[in-house]
GROMACS .gro file of C-alpha atoms in nm:
model
  236
    1UNK     CA    1   0.000   0.000   0.000
    2UNK     CA    2   0.149   0.339  -0.102
    3UNK     CA    3   0.241   0.583   0.167
    4UNK     CA    4  -0.022   0.853   0.224
    5UNK     CA    5   0.091   1.202   0.124
    6UNK     CA    6   0.101   1.461   0.399
    7UNK     CA    7  -0.041   1.811   0.356
    8UNK     CA    8   0.308   1.960   0.358
    9UNK     CA    9   0.423   1.728   0.078
   10UNK     CA   10   0.114   1.805  -0.132
   11UNK     CA   11   0.178   2.176  -0.087
   12UNK     CA   12   0.545   2.137  -0.188
   13UNK     CA   13   0.454   1.939  -0.502
   14UNK     CA   14   0.189   2.195  -0.601
   15UNK     CA   15   0.439   2.479  -0.554
   16UNK     CA   16   0.697   2.290  -0.763
   17UNK     CA   17   0.449   2.249  -1.050
   18UNK     CA   18   0.350   2.616  -1.028
   19UNK     CA   19   0.713   2.728  -1.047
   20UNK     CA   20   0.768   2.503  -1.349
   21UNK     CA   21   0.466   2.663  -1.523
   22UNK     CA   22   0.601   3.013  -1.451
   23UNK     CA   23   0.942   2.921  -1.593
   24UNK     CA   24   0.791   2.773  -1.911
   25UNK     CA   25   0.538   3.053  -1.959
   26UNK     CA   26   0.601   3.272  -2.261
   27UNK     CA   27   0.625   3.632  -2.142
   28UNK     CA   28   0.465   3.915  -2.336
   29UNK     CA   29   0.695   4.178  -2.489
   30UNK     CA   30   0.622   4.455  -2.230
   31UNK     CA   31   0.706   4.208  -1.948
   32UNK     CA   32   1.050   4.118  -2.088
   33UNK     CA   33   1.343   4.241  -1.865
   34UNK     CA   34   1.503   4.420  -2.162
   35UNK     CA   35   1.182   4.619  -2.226
   36UNK     CA   36   1.080   4.729  -1.875
   37UNK     CA   37   1.029   5.103  -1.799
   38UNK     CA   38   1.316   5.296  -1.642
   39UNK     CA   39   1.345   5.643  -1.488
   40UNK     CA   40   1.682   5.811  -1.541
   41UNK     CA   41   1.857   5.892  -1.212
   42UNK     CA   42   1.997   6.219  -1.351
   43UNK     CA   43   1.731   6.376  -1.574
   44UNK     CA   44   1.431   6.181  -1.440
   45UNK     CA   45   1.284   6.106  -1.784
   46UNK     CA   46   1.093   5.781  -1.831
   47UNK     CA   47   1.220   5.546  -2.103
   48UNK     CA   48   1.297   5.183  -2.188
   49UNK     CA   49   1.555   5.005  -1.974
   50UNK     CA   50   1.897   5.068  -2.129
   51UNK     CA   51   2.264   5.098  -2.034
   52UNK     CA   52   2.284   5.474  -2.100
   53UNK     CA   53   2.006   5.732  -2.072
   54UNK     CA   54   1.867   5.813  -2.418
   55UNK     CA   55   1.835   6.182  -2.335
   56UNK     CA   56   2.138   6.275  -2.117
   57UNK     CA   57   2.365   5.971  -2.186
   58UNK     CA   58   2.433   5.914  -1.814
   59UNK     CA   59   2.516   5.565  -1.683
   60UNK     CA   60   2.259   5.417  -1.441
   61UNK     CA   61   2.385   5.315  -1.094
   62UNK     CA   62   2.155   5.012  -1.058
   63UNK     CA   63   2.146   4.831  -1.395
   64UNK     CA   64   1.892   4.555  -1.467
   65UNK     CA   65   2.000   4.241  -1.652
   66UNK     CA   66   1.823   4.221  -1.990
   67UNK     CA   67   1.803   3.841  -1.972
   68UNK     CA   68   1.721   3.741  -1.612
   69UNK     CA   69   1.600   4.080  -1.480
   70UNK     CA   70   1.808   4.083  -1.160
   71UNK     CA   71   1.966   4.394  -1.008
   72UNK     CA   72   2.183   4.215  -0.752
   73UNK     CA   73   2.398   3.904  -0.798
   74UNK     CA   74   2.370   3.691  -0.484
   75UNK     CA   75   2.531   3.373  -0.620
   76UNK     CA   76   2.821   3.272  -0.399
   77UNK     CA   77   2.899   2.973  -0.619
   78UNK     CA   78   2.736   2.982  -0.962
   79UNK     CA   79   2.797   3.040  -1.331
   80UNK     CA   80   2.936   3.393  -1.279
   81UNK     CA   81   3.222   3.473  -1.517
   82UNK     CA   82   3.369   3.708  -1.255
   83UNK     CA   83   3.386   3.510  -0.930
   84UNK     CA   84   3.288   3.690  -0.607
   85UNK     CA   85   3.277   3.428  -0.328
   86UNK     CA   86   3.094   3.549  -0.018
   87UNK     CA   87   3.025   3.896  -0.168
   88UNK     CA   88   2.699   4.023  -0.321
   89UNK     CA   89   2.754   4.247  -0.626
   90UNK     CA   90   2.541   4.535  -0.754
   91UNK     CA   91   2.584   4.817  -1.006
   92UNK     CA   92   2.862   4.796  -1.263
   93UNK     CA   93   3.029   4.511  -1.069
   94UNK     CA   94   2.741   4.290  -1.180
   95UNK     CA   95   2.761   4.392  -1.548
   96UNK     CA   96   2.916   4.168  -1.813
   97UNK     CA   97   2.814   4.318  -2.150
   98UNK     CA   98   2.575   4.546  -2.341
   99UNK     CA   99   2.330   4.392  -2.590
  100UNK     CA  100   2.360   4.532  -2.945
  101UNK     CA  101   1.989   4.474  -3.011
  102UNK     CA  102   1.811   4.615  -2.703
  103UNK     CA  103   2.092   4.848  -2.574
  104UNK     CA  104   2.054   4.710  -2.220
  105UNK     CA  105   2.300   4.567  -1.967
  106UNK     CA  106   2.359   4.191  -1.937
  107UNK     CA  107   2.485   4.052  -1.605
  108UNK     CA  108   2.810   3.855  -1.573
  109UNK     CA  109   2.631   3.519  -1.555
  110UNK     CA  110   2.763   3.276  -1.816
  111UNK     CA  111   2.412   3.162  -1.916
  112UNK     CA  112   2.291   3.520  -1.973
  113UNK     CA  113   2.602   3.621  -2.169
  114UNK     CA  114   2.584   3.317  -2.396
  115UNK     CA  115   2.209   3.306  -2.461
  116UNK     CA  116   2.072   3.663  -2.464
  117UNK     CA  117   2.224   3.779  -2.794
  118UNK     CA  118   2.061   3.485  -2.976
  119UNK     CA  119   1.716   3.510  -2.815
  120UNK     CA  120   1.679   3.887  -2.759
  121UNK     CA  121   1.308   3.971  -2.817
  122UNK     CA  122   1.403   4.311  -2.963
  123UNK     CA  123   1.643   4.166  -3.222
  124UNK     CA  124   1.440   4.281  -3.526
  125UNK     CA  125   1.231   4.541  -3.343
  126UNK     CA  126   1.155   4.811  -3.602
  127UNK     CA  127   0.827   5.002  -3.575
  128UNK     CA  128   0.592   4.920  -3.865
  129UNK     CA  129   0.461   5.279  -3.870
  130UNK     CA  130   0.765   5.511  -3.830
  131UNK     CA  131   1.038   5.252  -3.912
  132UNK     CA  132   1.245   5.344  -3.604
  133UNK     CA  133   1.446   5.086  -3.412
  134UNK     CA  134   1.543   5.066  -3.044
  135UNK     CA  135   1.846   5.291  -3.093
  136UNK     CA  136   1.640   5.563  -3.269
  137UNK     CA  137   1.392   5.645  -2.991
  138UNK     CA  138   1.381   5.627  -2.612
  139UNK     CA  139   1.046   5.454  -2.560
  140UNK     CA  140   0.950   5.090  -2.514
  141UNK     CA  141   0.854   4.850  -2.793
  142UNK     CA  142   0.518   4.675  -2.827
  143UNK     CA  143   0.350   4.428  -3.061
  144UNK     CA  144   0.019   4.484  -3.234
  145UNK     CA  145  -0.243   4.241  -3.101
  146UNK     CA  146  -0.395   4.205  -3.451
  147UNK     CA  147  -0.106   4.187  -3.704
  148UNK     CA  148   0.173   4.097  -3.456
  149UNK     CA  149   0.411   4.365  -3.594
  150UNK     CA  150   0.642   4.576  -3.377
  151UNK     CA  151   0.522   4.920  -3.266
  152UNK     CA  152   0.695   5.205  -3.084
  153UNK     CA  153   0.539   5.379  -2.784
  154UNK     CA  154   0.425   5.679  -2.995
  155UNK     CA  155   0.235   5.482  -3.261
  156UNK     CA  156   0.092   5.184  -3.072
  157UNK     CA  157  -0.258   5.325  -2.998
  158UNK     CA  158  -0.310   5.490  -3.339
  159UNK     CA  159  -0.195   5.179  -3.527
  160UNK     CA  160  -0.409   4.934  -3.330
  161UNK     CA  161  -0.715   5.157  -3.369
  162UNK     CA  162  -0.681   5.143  -3.750
  163UNK     CA  163  -0.541   4.790  -3.786
  164UNK     CA  164  -0.871   4.605  -3.831
  165UNK     CA  165  -0.930   4.744  -4.179
  166UNK     CA  166  -0.945   4.540  -4.501
  167UNK     CA  167  -0.778   4.657  -4.821
  168UNK     CA  168  -1.068   4.543  -5.039
  169UNK     CA  169  -1.412   4.706  -5.046
  170UNK     CA  170  -1.587   4.388  -4.929
  171UNK     CA  171  -1.530   4.063  -4.742
  172UNK     CA  172  -1.494   3.868  -5.069
  173UNK     CA  173  -1.215   3.612  -5.119
  174UNK     CA  174  -0.901   3.742  -5.291
  175UNK     CA  175  -0.898   3.455  -5.544
  176UNK     CA  176  -1.271   3.425  -5.623
  177UNK     CA  177  -1.601   3.603  -5.567
  178UNK     CA  178  -1.713   3.399  -5.263
  179UNK     CA  179  -1.754   3.544  -4.916
  180UNK     CA  180  -1.426   3.514  -4.725
  181UNK     CA  181  -1.463   3.298  -4.415
  182UNK     CA  182  -1.101   3.354  -4.299
  183UNK     CA  183  -0.922   3.688  -4.258
  184UNK     CA  184  -0.551   3.759  -4.231
  185UNK     CA  185  -0.493   4.063  -4.010
  186UNK     CA  186  -0.139   4.109  -4.142
  187UNK     CA  187  -0.220   4.108  -4.516
  188UNK     CA  188  -0.568   4.261  -4.461
  189UNK     CA  189  -0.725   4.010  -4.701
  190UNK     CA  190  -1.000   3.746  -4.685
  191UNK     CA  191  -1.003   3.388  -4.814
  192UNK     CA  192  -1.280   3.139  -4.868
  193UNK     CA  193  -1.271   2.778  -4.748
  194UNK     CA  194  -1.139   2.655  -5.087
  195UNK     CA  195  -0.848   2.899  -5.130
  196UNK     CA  196  -0.722   2.918  -4.768
  197UNK     CA  197  -0.570   2.568  -4.794
  198UNK     CA  198  -0.261   2.507  -5.006
  199UNK     CA  199  -0.194   2.184  -5.194
  200UNK     CA  200   0.079   1.966  -5.045
  201UNK     CA  201   0.078   2.155  -4.713
  202UNK     CA  202   0.009   1.957  -4.395
  203UNK     CA  203  -0.221   2.140  -4.150
  204UNK     CA  204  -0.228   2.068  -3.778
  205UNK     CA  205  -0.558   1.975  -3.617
  206UNK     CA  206  -0.731   2.229  -3.383
  207UNK     CA  207  -0.481   2.504  -3.479
  208UNK     CA  208  -0.537   2.826  -3.680
  209UNK     CA  209  -0.486   2.792  -4.057
  210UNK     CA  210  -0.184   2.998  -4.174
  211UNK     CA  211  -0.228   3.262  -4.440
  212UNK     CA  212  -0.123   3.135  -4.787
  213UNK     CA  213   0.047   3.468  -4.859
  214UNK     CA  214   0.244   3.557  -4.540
  215UNK     CA  215   0.204   3.238  -4.327
  216UNK     CA  216   0.052   3.436  -4.033
  217UNK     CA  217  -0.231   3.268  -3.839
  218UNK     CA  218  -0.570   3.358  -3.981
  219UNK     CA  219  -0.891   3.413  -3.784
  220UNK     CA  220  -1.252   3.350  -3.873
  221UNK     CA  221  -1.413   3.667  -4.009
  222UNK     CA  222  -1.729   3.614  -3.803
  223UNK     CA  223  -1.522   3.640  -3.481
  224UNK     CA  224  -1.366   3.975  -3.582
  225UNK     CA  225  -1.491   4.330  -3.592
  226UNK     CA  226  -1.344   4.402  -3.935
  227UNK     CA  227  -1.409   4.720  -4.133
  228UNK     CA  228  -1.396   4.727  -4.514
  229UNK     CA  229  -1.367   5.107  -4.538
  230UNK     CA  230  -1.056   5.306  -4.456
  231UNK     CA  231  -1.035   5.589  -4.201
  232UNK     CA  232  -1.030   5.858  -4.470
  233UNK     CA  233  -1.351   5.721  -4.630
  234UNK     CA  234  -1.522   5.695  -4.293
  235UNK     CA  235  -1.454   6.063  -4.227
  236UNK     CA  236  -1.607   6.165  -4.562
   0.00000   0.00000   0.00000
């Protein structure tokens, strides 16, 4: 007969599973450590977390690691490149490098230094509206919830308000005259049930069908609040 689990053991197992879920959870772009808000210690202006202030170029006293998000290295024995046994490090003593993509500090942990440059979420972050990258403006980066393109802090609300607009005058399929049952929010086009599927392409069950033009996940038109007229026509 198996040994009965105690309440303390059940609690420990539940906590272990919860921590595993948190570690495996995919973080949204605003929650990433390299994209958190930061107030400059010298000029006080709010901006994206970075090694140097975008406005006054001053170095921040308490840098945040762009990979793991820590401000203080408390590892007595770990994967630190610069060993500091029995001493906690903060500030520039904790820093190991600056990321070329997100312009933020990376701590001196071996795992962070080796992995961040390859998996940086702001690697190709160029605003779809103003075509500015991380180095060209001081604000944070976001992703459009409809077309999944990068947006800067200045254009995010205006773009998302006008993103659910189709290029065509109706909801008709791009390839025929039927009513489009599937809409691609990146291409702004509709497809019927016959033309959404490509020949020789294997589709996964219970998953969104990718767009035949850009390969972005399509959504059913009936579930969306799509507009066929542009903003300029609506004003007229």
